[in-house]
Short mmCIF file of C-alpha atoms in Angstrom, two decimals:
data_model
loop_
_atom_site.label_atom_id
_atom_site.label_comp_id
_atom_site.label_asym_id
_atom_site.label_seq_id
_atom_site.Cartn_x
_atom_site.Cartn_y
_atom_site.Cartn_z
CA UNK X 25 -55.91 21.84 28.52
CA UNK X 26 -54.18 20.85 25.28
CA UNK X 27 -51.44 23.10 23.99
CA UNK X 28 -51.69 24.97 20.70
CA UNK X 29 -49.36 22.47 19.00
CA UNK X 30 -51.45 19.53 20.23
CA UNK X 31 -54.65 21.20 18.98
CA UNK X 32 -53.08 21.76 15.57
CA UNK X 33 -51.85 18.16 15.45
CA UNK X 34 -55.33 16.89 16.28
CA UNK X 35 -56.77 18.86 13.33
CA UNK X 36 -54.32 17.41 10.78
CA UNK X 37 -56.16 15.43 8.09
CA UNK X 38 -56.13 14.79 4.35
CA UNK X 39 -57.84 18.13 3.68
CA UNK X 40 -55.07 20.03 5.44
CA UNK X 41 -52.51 18.01 3.47
CA UNK X 42 -54.19 19.03 0.19
CA UNK X 43 -53.88 22.70 1.10
CA UNK X 44 -50.16 22.45 1.88
CA UNK X 45 -48.91 23.26 -1.62
CA UNK X 46 -45.37 23.96 -0.44
CA UNK X 47 -45.21 20.46 1.07
CA UNK X 48 -46.43 19.00 -2.24
CA UNK X 49 -43.51 20.67 -4.04
CA UNK X 50 -41.04 19.31 -1.50
CA UNK X 51 -42.40 15.77 -1.77
CA UNK X 52 -42.32 15.84 -5.59
CA UNK X 53 -38.76 17.19 -5.55
CA UNK X 54 -37.71 14.35 -3.23
CA UNK X 55 -39.36 11.72 -5.44
CA UNK X 56 -37.75 13.09 -8.63
CA UNK X 57 -34.33 13.24 -6.95
CA UNK X 58 -34.61 9.60 -5.81
CA UNK X 59 -35.68 8.56 -9.33
CA UNK X 60 -32.53 10.26 -10.69
CA UNK X 61 -30.49 8.28 -8.16
CA UNK X 62 -32.11 5.02 -9.25
CA UNK X 63 -31.45 5.77 -12.93
CA UNK X 64 -27.77 6.40 -12.16
CA UNK X 65 -27.40 2.93 -10.64
CA UNK X 66 -27.91 1.49 -14.14
CA UNK X 67 -25.21 3.59 -15.88
CA UNK X 68 -22.00 1.48 -15.96
CA UNK X 69 -18.51 2.92 -15.80
CA UNK X 70 -16.74 3.01 -19.20
CA UNK X 71 -14.69 0.02 -20.31
CA UNK X 72 -16.17 -2.59 -17.97
CA UNK X 73 -17.38 -5.97 -19.25
CA UNK X 74 -20.82 -6.34 -17.61
CA UNK X 75 -21.15 -10.11 -18.05
CA UNK X 76 -17.67 -10.89 -16.77
CA UNK X 77 -18.08 -8.57 -13.81
CA UNK X 78 -21.47 -10.09 -12.92
CA UNK X 79 -19.85 -13.54 -12.78
CA UNK X 80 -16.99 -12.21 -10.65
CA UNK X 81 -19.38 -10.37 -8.31
CA UNK X 82 -21.41 -13.55 -7.72
CA UNK X 83 -18.45 -15.01 -5.85
CA UNK X 84 -18.03 -11.89 -3.71
CA UNK X 85 -21.68 -11.15 -2.90
CA UNK X 86 -21.37 -12.50 0.64
CA UNK X 87 -18.56 -10.11 1.53
CA UNK X 88 -18.43 -6.39 2.06
CA UNK X 89 -19.27 -5.88 -1.62
CA UNK X 90 -22.67 -7.43 -0.95
CA UNK X 91 -23.33 -4.97 1.87
CA UNK X 92 -22.27 -2.00 -0.29
CA UNK X 93 -24.43 -3.38 -3.09
CA UNK X 94 -27.41 -3.32 -0.72
CA UNK X 95 -26.80 0.31 0.26
CA UNK X 96 -26.30 1.37 -3.37
CA UNK X 97 -29.44 -0.32 -4.69
CA UNK X 98 -27.59 -2.86 -6.86
CA UNK X 99 -25.12 -0.36 -8.36
CA UNK X 100 -22.08 -2.40 -7.26
CA UNK X 101 -23.13 -5.60 -9.04
CA UNK X 102 -23.58 -3.53 -12.22
CA UNK X 103 -20.43 -1.47 -11.48
CA UNK X 104 -22.37 1.72 -12.11
CA UNK X 105 -21.18 5.28 -11.62
CA UNK X 106 -22.99 5.36 -8.25
CA UNK X 107 -21.22 2.24 -6.93
CA UNK X 108 -19.53 4.13 -4.09
CA UNK X 109 -22.87 5.71 -3.19
CA UNK X 110 -22.58 8.17 -0.28
CA UNK X 111 -20.42 5.84 1.84
CA UNK X 112 -17.28 8.06 1.50
CA UNK X 113 -19.32 11.03 2.75
CA UNK X 114 -20.67 9.01 5.70
CA UNK X 115 -17.16 7.81 6.57
CA UNK X 116 -15.87 11.39 6.33
CA UNK X 117 -18.70 12.62 8.60
CA UNK X 118 -17.85 10.04 11.24
CA UNK X 119 -14.12 10.86 11.05
CA UNK X 120 -14.82 14.60 11.41
CA UNK X 121 -17.09 13.89 14.40
CA UNK X 122 -14.35 11.84 16.03
CA UNK X 123 -11.71 14.48 15.30
CA UNK X 124 -14.05 17.13 16.68
CA UNK X 125 -13.80 15.39 20.05
CA UNK X 126 -10.01 14.82 20.17
CA UNK X 127 -8.42 17.48 17.88
CA UNK X 128 -8.34 20.82 19.78
CA UNK X 129 -8.77 23.24 16.81
CA UNK X 130 -11.78 21.31 15.50
CA UNK X 131 -13.11 20.86 19.02
CA UNK X 132 -12.99 24.65 19.45
CA UNK X 133 -14.84 25.10 16.13
CA UNK X 134 -17.48 22.63 17.25
CA UNK X 135 -18.05 24.20 20.68
CA UNK X 136 -17.43 27.91 20.14
CA UNK X 137 -17.68 28.43 16.38
CA UNK X 138 -21.47 28.58 16.23
CA UNK X 139 -23.04 28.49 12.76
CA UNK X 140 -19.78 29.55 11.07
CA UNK X 141 -17.89 26.75 12.83
CA UNK X 142 -20.50 24.21 11.78
CA UNK X 143 -20.22 25.32 8.14
CA UNK X 144 -16.42 25.07 8.32
CA UNK X 145 -16.60 21.51 9.66
CA UNK X 146 -19.12 20.62 6.95
CA UNK X 147 -16.69 21.92 4.35
CA UNK X 148 -13.90 19.81 5.86
CA UNK X 149 -16.25 16.83 5.65
CA UNK X 150 -16.79 17.42 1.93
CA UNK X 151 -13.05 17.73 1.26
CA UNK X 152 -12.35 14.52 3.18
CA UNK X 153 -15.18 12.75 1.33
CA UNK X 154 -13.53 13.68 -1.98
CA UNK X 155 -10.19 12.28 -0.80
CA UNK X 156 -11.78 9.04 0.40
CA UNK X 157 -13.74 8.68 -2.84
CA UNK X 158 -10.58 9.13 -4.94
CA UNK X 159 -8.67 6.57 -2.86
CA UNK X 160 -11.50 4.03 -2.99
CA UNK X 161 -12.17 4.52 -6.71
CA UNK X 162 -8.44 4.21 -7.51
CA UNK X 163 -8.26 0.95 -5.54
CA UNK X 164 -11.33 -0.37 -7.37
CA UNK X 165 -9.91 0.64 -10.76
CA UNK X 166 -6.58 -1.07 -10.12
CA UNK X 167 -8.34 -4.18 -8.81
CA UNK X 168 -10.64 -4.37 -11.84
CA UNK X 169 -7.79 -3.88 -14.29
CA UNK X 170 -5.72 -6.61 -12.63
CA UNK X 171 -8.47 -9.21 -13.11
CA UNK X 172 -8.42 -10.79 -16.59
CA UNK X 173 -11.56 -10.40 -18.67
CA UNK X 174 -13.23 -7.66 -16.59
CA UNK X 175 -12.04 -4.83 -18.87
CA UNK X 176 -12.66 -4.81 -22.61
CA UNK X 177 -9.64 -5.53 -24.79
CA UNK X 178 -7.97 -2.54 -26.42
CA UNK X 179 -8.47 -0.19 -23.44
CA UNK X 180 -5.17 0.89 -21.96
CA UNK X 181 -4.55 0.63 -18.25
CA UNK X 182 -3.92 4.33 -17.45
CA UNK X 183 -6.97 5.43 -19.46
CA UNK X 184 -9.24 2.89 -17.74
CA UNK X 185 -7.94 3.76 -14.28
CA UNK X 186 -8.31 7.51 -14.87
CA UNK X 187 -11.81 7.22 -16.35
CA UNK X 188 -12.93 4.91 -13.50
CA UNK X 189 -11.62 7.29 -10.83
CA UNK X 190 -13.38 10.24 -12.49
CA UNK X 191 -16.66 8.32 -12.96
CA UNK X 192 -16.87 6.87 -9.43
CA UNK X 193 -15.67 10.03 -7.67
CA UNK X 194 -17.99 12.18 -9.79
CA UNK X 195 -20.90 9.87 -8.94
CA UNK X 196 -20.22 10.23 -5.23
CA UNK X 197 -19.93 14.03 -5.48
CA UNK X 198 -23.19 14.19 -7.44
CA UNK X 199 -24.96 12.12 -4.77
CA UNK X 200 -23.51 14.37 -2.05
CA UNK X 201 -24.94 17.39 -3.86
CA UNK X 202 -28.24 15.60 -4.50
CA UNK X 203 -28.53 14.67 -0.81
CA UNK X 204 -27.97 18.28 0.24
CA UNK X 205 -30.60 19.44 -2.24
CA UNK X 206 -33.11 16.94 -0.84
CA UNK X 207 -32.38 18.16 2.69
CA UNK X 208 -32.85 21.84 1.81
CA UNK X 209 -35.56 21.66 -0.88
CA UNK X 210 -37.22 18.31 -0.19
CA UNK X 211 -38.43 16.29 2.79
CA UNK X 212 -36.17 14.38 5.17
CA UNK X 213 -32.43 13.90 5.42
CA UNK X 214 -31.11 13.59 1.87
CA UNK X 215 -28.17 11.24 2.53
CA UNK X 216 -30.32 8.92 4.64
CA UNK X 217 -33.05 8.87 2.00
CA UNK X 218 -30.55 7.89 -0.72
CA UNK X 219 -29.44 4.89 1.36
CA UNK X 220 -33.09 4.18 2.16
CA UNK X 221 -33.96 4.14 -1.56
CA UNK X 222 -31.11 1.73 -2.29
CA UNK X 223 -32.23 -0.72 0.39
CA UNK X 224 -35.93 -0.55 -0.55
CA UNK X 225 -35.04 -1.17 -4.21
CA UNK X 226 -33.50 -4.53 -3.24
CA UNK X 227 -36.41 -5.68 -1.06
CA UNK X 228 -38.64 -7.06 -3.88
CA UNK X 229 -35.86 -9.26 -5.22
CA UNK X 230 -34.99 -10.54 -1.73
CA UNK X 231 -38.62 -11.34 -0.97
CA UNK X 232 -39.00 -12.98 -4.39
CA UNK X 233 -36.01 -15.24 -3.77
CA UNK X 234 -37.47 -16.32 -0.43
CA UNK X 235 -40.80 -17.12 -2.10
CA UNK X 236 -39.08 -19.18 -4.80
CA UNK X 237 -37.06 -21.00 -2.16
CA UNK X 238 -40.23 -21.79 -0.18
CA UNK X 239 -42.02 -23.03 -3.30
CA UNK X 240 -39.07 -25.21 -4.26
CA UNK X 241 -38.83 -26.82 -0.82
CA UNK X 242 -42.59 -26.95 -0.31
CA UNK X 243 -42.17 -25.65 3.25
CA UNK X 244 -43.83 -22.28 3.90
CA UNK X 245 -43.36 -22.29 7.68
CA UNK X 246 -40.01 -20.41 7.58
CA UNK X 247 -41.63 -17.74 5.40
CA UNK X 248 -44.42 -17.15 7.92
CA UNK X 249 -41.84 -17.06 10.72
CA UNK X 250 -39.87 -14.40 8.83
CA UNK X 251 -43.01 -12.30 8.29
CA UNK X 252 -43.83 -12.53 12.00
CA UNK X 253 -40.26 -11.60 12.99
CA UNK X 254 -40.25 -8.69 10.52
CA UNK X 255 -43.43 -7.26 12.05
CA UNK X 256 -42.02 -7.79 15.55
CA UNK X 257 -38.74 -6.12 14.56
CA UNK X 258 -40.53 -3.07 13.12
CA UNK X 259 -42.62 -2.75 16.28
CA UNK X 260 -39.53 -3.05 18.51
CA UNK X 261 -37.59 -0.49 16.45
CA UNK X 262 -40.44 2.03 16.53
CA UNK X 263 -40.95 1.52 20.28
CA UNK X 264 -37.27 1.85 21.22
CA UNK X 265 -36.47 4.72 18.83
CA UNK X 266 -39.38 6.75 20.19
CA UNK X 267 -38.53 5.96 23.82
CA UNK X 268 -36.72 8.54 25.91
CA UNK X 269 -35.46 9.01 29.43
CA UNK X 270 -36.50 12.55 30.33
CA UNK X 271 -34.50 14.21 33.09
CA UNK X 272 -36.22 17.08 34.90
CA UNK X 273 -34.25 20.37 34.72
CA UNK X 274 -35.01 23.37 36.95
CA UNK X 275 -34.10 26.97 36.16
CA UNK X 276 -34.19 29.15 39.31
CA UNK X 277 -35.76 32.59 39.41
CA UNK X 278 -33.41 35.53 39.06
CA UNK X 279 -33.88 39.27 38.89
CA UNK X 280 -33.01 41.09 35.69
CA UNK X 281 -33.57 44.81 36.11
CA UNK X 282 -37.03 45.28 37.62
CA UNK X 283 -38.32 41.90 36.45
CA UNK X 284 -38.08 38.37 37.82
CA UNK X 285 -37.28 35.83 35.12
CA UNK X 286 -36.71 32.09 35.21
CA UNK X 287 -38.35 29.67 37.58
CA UNK X 288 -39.21 27.35 34.69
CA UNK X 289 -38.83 23.59 34.41
CA UNK X 290 -38.03 21.58 31.31
CA UNK X 291 -36.90 18.10 30.36
CA UNK X 292 -33.62 16.83 28.95
CA UNK X 293 -34.49 13.91 26.62
CA UNK X 294 -31.96 11.08 26.44
CA UNK X 295 -32.50 8.51 23.70
CA UNK X 296 -32.11 4.83 24.50
CA UNK X 297 -30.26 4.26 21.22
CA UNK X 298 -28.00 7.29 20.94
CA UNK X 299 -25.61 5.61 18.49
CA UNK X 300 -28.29 5.01 15.82
CA UNK X 301 -27.39 2.64 12.97
CA UNK X 302 -23.62 3.29 13.10
CA UNK X 303 -22.70 0.23 15.28
CA UNK X 304 -24.08 -2.49 12.97
CA UNK X 305 -22.66 -0.78 9.87
CA UNK X 306 -19.18 -0.55 11.39
CA UNK X 307 -19.36 -4.09 12.77
CA UNK X 308 -20.46 -5.57 9.43
CA UNK X 309 -17.78 -3.68 7.52
CA UNK X 310 -14.96 -4.91 9.77
CA UNK X 311 -16.13 -8.53 9.76
CA UNK X 312 -16.70 -8.71 6.01
CA UNK X 313 -13.37 -7.16 5.02
CA UNK X 314 -11.33 -10.40 5.50
CA UNK X 315 -13.85 -12.41 3.47
CA UNK X 316 -13.71 -9.91 0.62
CA UNK X 317 -9.90 -9.73 0.64
CA UNK X 318 -9.57 -13.52 0.65
CA UNK X 319 -11.91 -13.73 -2.34
CA UNK X 320 -9.38 -11.81 -4.45
CA UNK X 321 -6.43 -13.99 -3.37
CA UNK X 322 -5.46 -17.32 -4.83
CA UNK X 323 -5.54 -19.77 -1.90
CA UNK X 324 -3.54 -22.32 -3.87
CA UNK X 325 -0.49 -20.02 -3.98
CA UNK X 326 -0.47 -19.08 -0.31
CA UNK X 327 2.85 -19.61 1.53
CA UNK X 328 2.98 -22.28 4.25
CA UNK X 329 2.94 -19.73 7.07
CA UNK X 330 -0.41 -18.38 5.76
CA UNK X 331 -2.13 -21.76 5.41
CA UNK X 332 -4.38 -20.90 8.36
CA UNK X 333 -5.98 -17.93 6.59
CA UNK X 334 -8.68 -19.74 4.53
CA UNK X 335 -10.02 -21.63 7.55
CA UNK X 336 -10.04 -18.54 9.74
CA UNK X 337 -11.75 -16.41 7.11
CA UNK X 338 -14.27 -19.18 6.49
CA UNK X 339 -15.22 -19.06 10.18
CA UNK X 340 -15.98 -15.34 9.80
CA UNK X 341 -18.62 -15.75 7.12
CA UNK X 342 -22.34 -15.26 7.59
CA UNK X 343 -24.02 -17.94 9.70
CA UNK X 344 -20.86 -19.16 11.43
CA UNK X 345 -20.81 -19.11 15.29
CA UNK X 346 -17.59 -17.04 15.32
CA UNK X 347 -19.21 -14.45 13.05
CA UNK X 348 -22.27 -14.24 15.33
CA UNK X 349 -20.24 -13.76 18.50
CA UNK X 350 -17.86 -11.21 17.00
CA UNK X 351 -20.76 -9.39 15.34
CA UNK X 352 -22.56 -9.05 18.68
CA UNK X 353 -19.36 -7.98 20.47
CA UNK X 354 -18.51 -5.33 17.89
CA UNK X 355 -22.06 -3.93 17.90
CA UNK X 356 -21.92 -3.55 21.68
CA UNK X 357 -18.44 -1.97 21.52
CA UNK X 358 -19.38 0.56 18.83
CA UNK X 359 -22.64 1.38 20.65
CA UNK X 360 -20.70 2.55 23.70
CA UNK X 361 -17.88 4.09 21.67
CA UNK X 362 -20.07 6.16 19.34
CA UNK X 363 -22.37 7.22 22.20
CA UNK X 364 -19.34 8.58 24.05
CA UNK X 365 -18.43 10.57 20.92
CA UNK X 366 -21.82 12.17 20.25
CA UNK X 367 -22.78 12.88 23.89
CA UNK X 368 -20.32 14.47 26.31
CA UNK X 369 -21.65 14.50 29.92
CA UNK X 370 -19.04 17.05 31.07
CA UNK X 371 -19.93 19.47 28.27
CA UNK X 372 -23.67 19.05 28.88
CA UNK X 373 -23.26 19.61 32.62
CA UNK X 374 -21.17 22.73 31.97
CA UNK X 375 -23.84 24.12 29.61
CA UNK X 376 -26.52 23.51 32.24
CA UNK X 377 -24.45 25.30 34.88
CA UNK X 378 -23.74 28.19 32.50
CA UNK X 379 -27.46 28.82 31.92
CA UNK X 380 -28.39 28.33 35.57
CA UNK X 381 -30.12 24.96 35.15
CA UNK X 382 -29.75 22.05 37.55
CA UNK X 383 -31.12 18.55 38.10
CA UNK X 384 -33.18 18.23 41.30
CA UNK X 385 -31.08 16.74 44.08
CA UNK X 386 -27.85 16.83 42.02
CA UNK X 387 -25.19 19.47 42.54
CA UNK X 388 -24.19 21.38 39.37
CA UNK X 389 -20.86 20.68 37.75
CA UNK X 390 -18.98 17.45 38.35
CA UNK X 391 -21.79 15.67 40.19
CA UNK X 392 -24.22 16.44 37.35
CA UNK X 393 -21.72 15.08 34.80
CA UNK X 394 -21.29 11.90 36.83
CA UNK X 395 -25.06 11.43 37.08
CA UNK X 396 -25.53 11.99 33.35
CA UNK X 397 -22.79 9.46 32.64
CA UNK X 398 -24.47 7.01 35.04
CA UNK X 399 -27.86 7.32 33.33
CA UNK X 400 -26.44 7.28 29.81
CA UNK X 401 -24.38 4.15 30.48
CA UNK X 402 -27.46 2.22 31.58
CA UNK X 403 -29.48 3.49 28.64
CA UNK X 404 -26.67 2.43 26.29
CA UNK X 405 -26.73 -1.09 27.76
CA UNK X 406 -30.41 -1.35 26.80
CA UNK X 407 -29.77 0.24 23.39
CA UNK X 408 -26.82 -2.06 22.61
CA UNK X 409 -28.85 -5.13 23.59
CA UNK X 410 -31.73 -3.94 21.38
CA UNK X 411 -29.52 -3.33 18.31
CA UNK X 412 -27.77 -6.69 18.82
CA UNK X 413 -31.09 -8.53 18.97
CA UNK X 414 -32.50 -6.72 15.92
CA UNK X 415 -29.39 -7.58 13.87
CA UNK X 416 -28.75 -11.12 15.08
CA UNK X 417 -32.26 -12.59 14.96
CA UNK X 418 -32.62 -12.06 11.16
CA UNK X 419 -29.05 -13.35 10.75
CA UNK X 420 -29.99 -16.58 12.52
CA UNK X 421 -33.16 -16.93 10.46
CA UNK X 422 -31.29 -16.40 7.19
CA UNK X 423 -28.77 -19.03 8.23
CA UNK X 424 -31.49 -21.55 9.03
CA UNK X 425 -32.97 -20.94 5.56
CA UNK X 426 -29.60 -21.26 3.85
CA UNK X 427 -29.71 -17.71 2.49
CA UNK X 428 -27.80 -14.50 3.18
CA UNK X 429 -29.94 -11.67 1.88
CA UNK X 430 -28.55 -8.32 3.02
CA UNK X 431 -31.80 -6.64 2.01
CA UNK X 432 -33.64 -8.69 4.65
CA UNK X 433 -31.04 -8.25 7.39
CA UNK X 434 -31.45 -6.42 10.67
CA UNK X 435 -29.26 -3.49 9.60
CA UNK X 436 -31.39 -2.79 6.53
CA UNK X 437 -34.65 -3.04 8.50
CA UNK X 438 -33.23 -0.71 11.15
CA UNK X 439 -32.22 1.89 8.54
CA UNK X 440 -35.53 1.69 6.66
CA UNK X 441 -37.68 2.08 9.78
CA UNK X 442 -35.64 4.91 11.35
CA UNK X 443 -35.45 6.90 8.09
CA UNK X 444 -39.20 6.41 7.56
CA UNK X 445 -39.93 7.68 11.08
CA UNK X 446 -37.70 10.72 10.58
CA UNK X 447 -39.29 11.56 7.22
CA UNK X 448 -42.83 11.20 8.57
CA UNK X 449 -41.93 13.44 11.50
CA UNK X 450 -40.64 16.11 9.11
CA UNK X 451 -43.80 15.90 6.99
CA UNK X 452 -45.90 16.36 10.13
CA UNK X 453 -43.81 19.37 11.17
CA UNK X 454 -44.33 20.89 7.71
CA UNK X 455 -48.10 20.38 8.04
CA UNK X 456 -48.07 21.95 11.51
CA UNK X 457 -46.14 24.95 10.17
CA UNK X 458 -48.64 25.32 7.32
CA UNK X 459 -51.61 25.21 9.69
CA UNK X 460 -49.94 27.65 12.04
CA UNK X 461 -49.36 30.11 9.19
CA UNK X 462 -53.01 29.72 8.19
CA UNK X 463 -54.17 30.56 11.71
CA UNK X 464 -51.96 33.67 11.77
CA UNK X 465 -53.39 34.87 8.46
CA UNK X 466 -56.96 34.33 9.71
CA UNK X 467 -56.28 36.21 12.92
CA UNK X 468 -54.79 39.15 10.97
CA UNK X 469 -57.82 39.24 8.65
CA UNK X 470 -60.20 39.24 11.63
CA UNK X 471 -58.15 41.98 13.29
CA UNK X 472 -58.32 44.09 10.13
CA UNK X 473 -62.10 43.65 9.86
CA UNK X 474 -62.49 44.58 13.54
CA UNK X 475 -60.74 47.89 12.96
#
């Protein structure tokens, strides 16, 4: 017999969606917030010369600036106030997660602090995001001011640097606040949706460039191949992200007073891709940093001992065999590294033992931790191979077409599909909650009439 949740899910339709007025408000709030984000990507920082910066950015679009431009929805190429996007906040979140596993005071807050500890760590994340935003915006301001022609004449250096730091840091803080508002008053994870909106905004231009390239060459076969691979990638991402390894957990019966409680069974779900989209983002950032740094250096003035730098950096650009191999290796490394950070087998085994749960045939404690580590390692092998394939296949296709469109890369497709799945799941949960509340109200009305 179907459960109550399954019966409610089966009855979800457009009519039930129309009645969910609270969900309508949340969706409209999310849409308006994302529109505000898109408008901010067109507001340039004060003092910048847009035409000169656009010409300078064209030479750096294949580096890390191109990847940040994809995440920010084109704000970097316009040097808008949202150029940093929420990347400082994401970096701060990852650093706090890492510190929560190795720094004892934060580890204690994470494990024993409960809701108060979680709020404290979130506050530390915000403070660190502000520091990172100030450092990054200051570096950008100094770099822009040092390049001739990028800043309008008559604007002093200290004034331009101060105004740029305030504008870029303020833009990041506003997006942090906007993301939190979307999470609490809208639908989905606010920070993820902001990145999602930036990537989706760049898709039409990327697709248009591919169409123009196909029309110019007169060969439409690569375009059809890309469409087929895109559909296959979306199917693979949905299949893997929804896949789980469910471990059976038993809770023995125990007597509490005059009652016997326990004796239940449940499942511990382990995702195949525990690391999410962090590995390809980290791998891309590390590999594109040398290319971006070399773009700001004058290769003609390099000393003799650094003559090898241009050739080495050239081998690390998109489409090169060295880039492909290092990209795959770094994705695999970060998949295992980040999985070990977010899932601790020893801690999970201890929590199971504390609440009386055990895995059938596995002794509680150390043996359970070893078994969890054994299963998770093999799942991570599959997850790392899946992320590597999703990211490298589009990279190879873009290389064969002579284009490097970040908006059509594997990382962007992975982010778009996973965020879409998460948002749809939250909308469905909101509909289920609305239907459940409706059933409770009906039952109370019937009970009142019966009396």
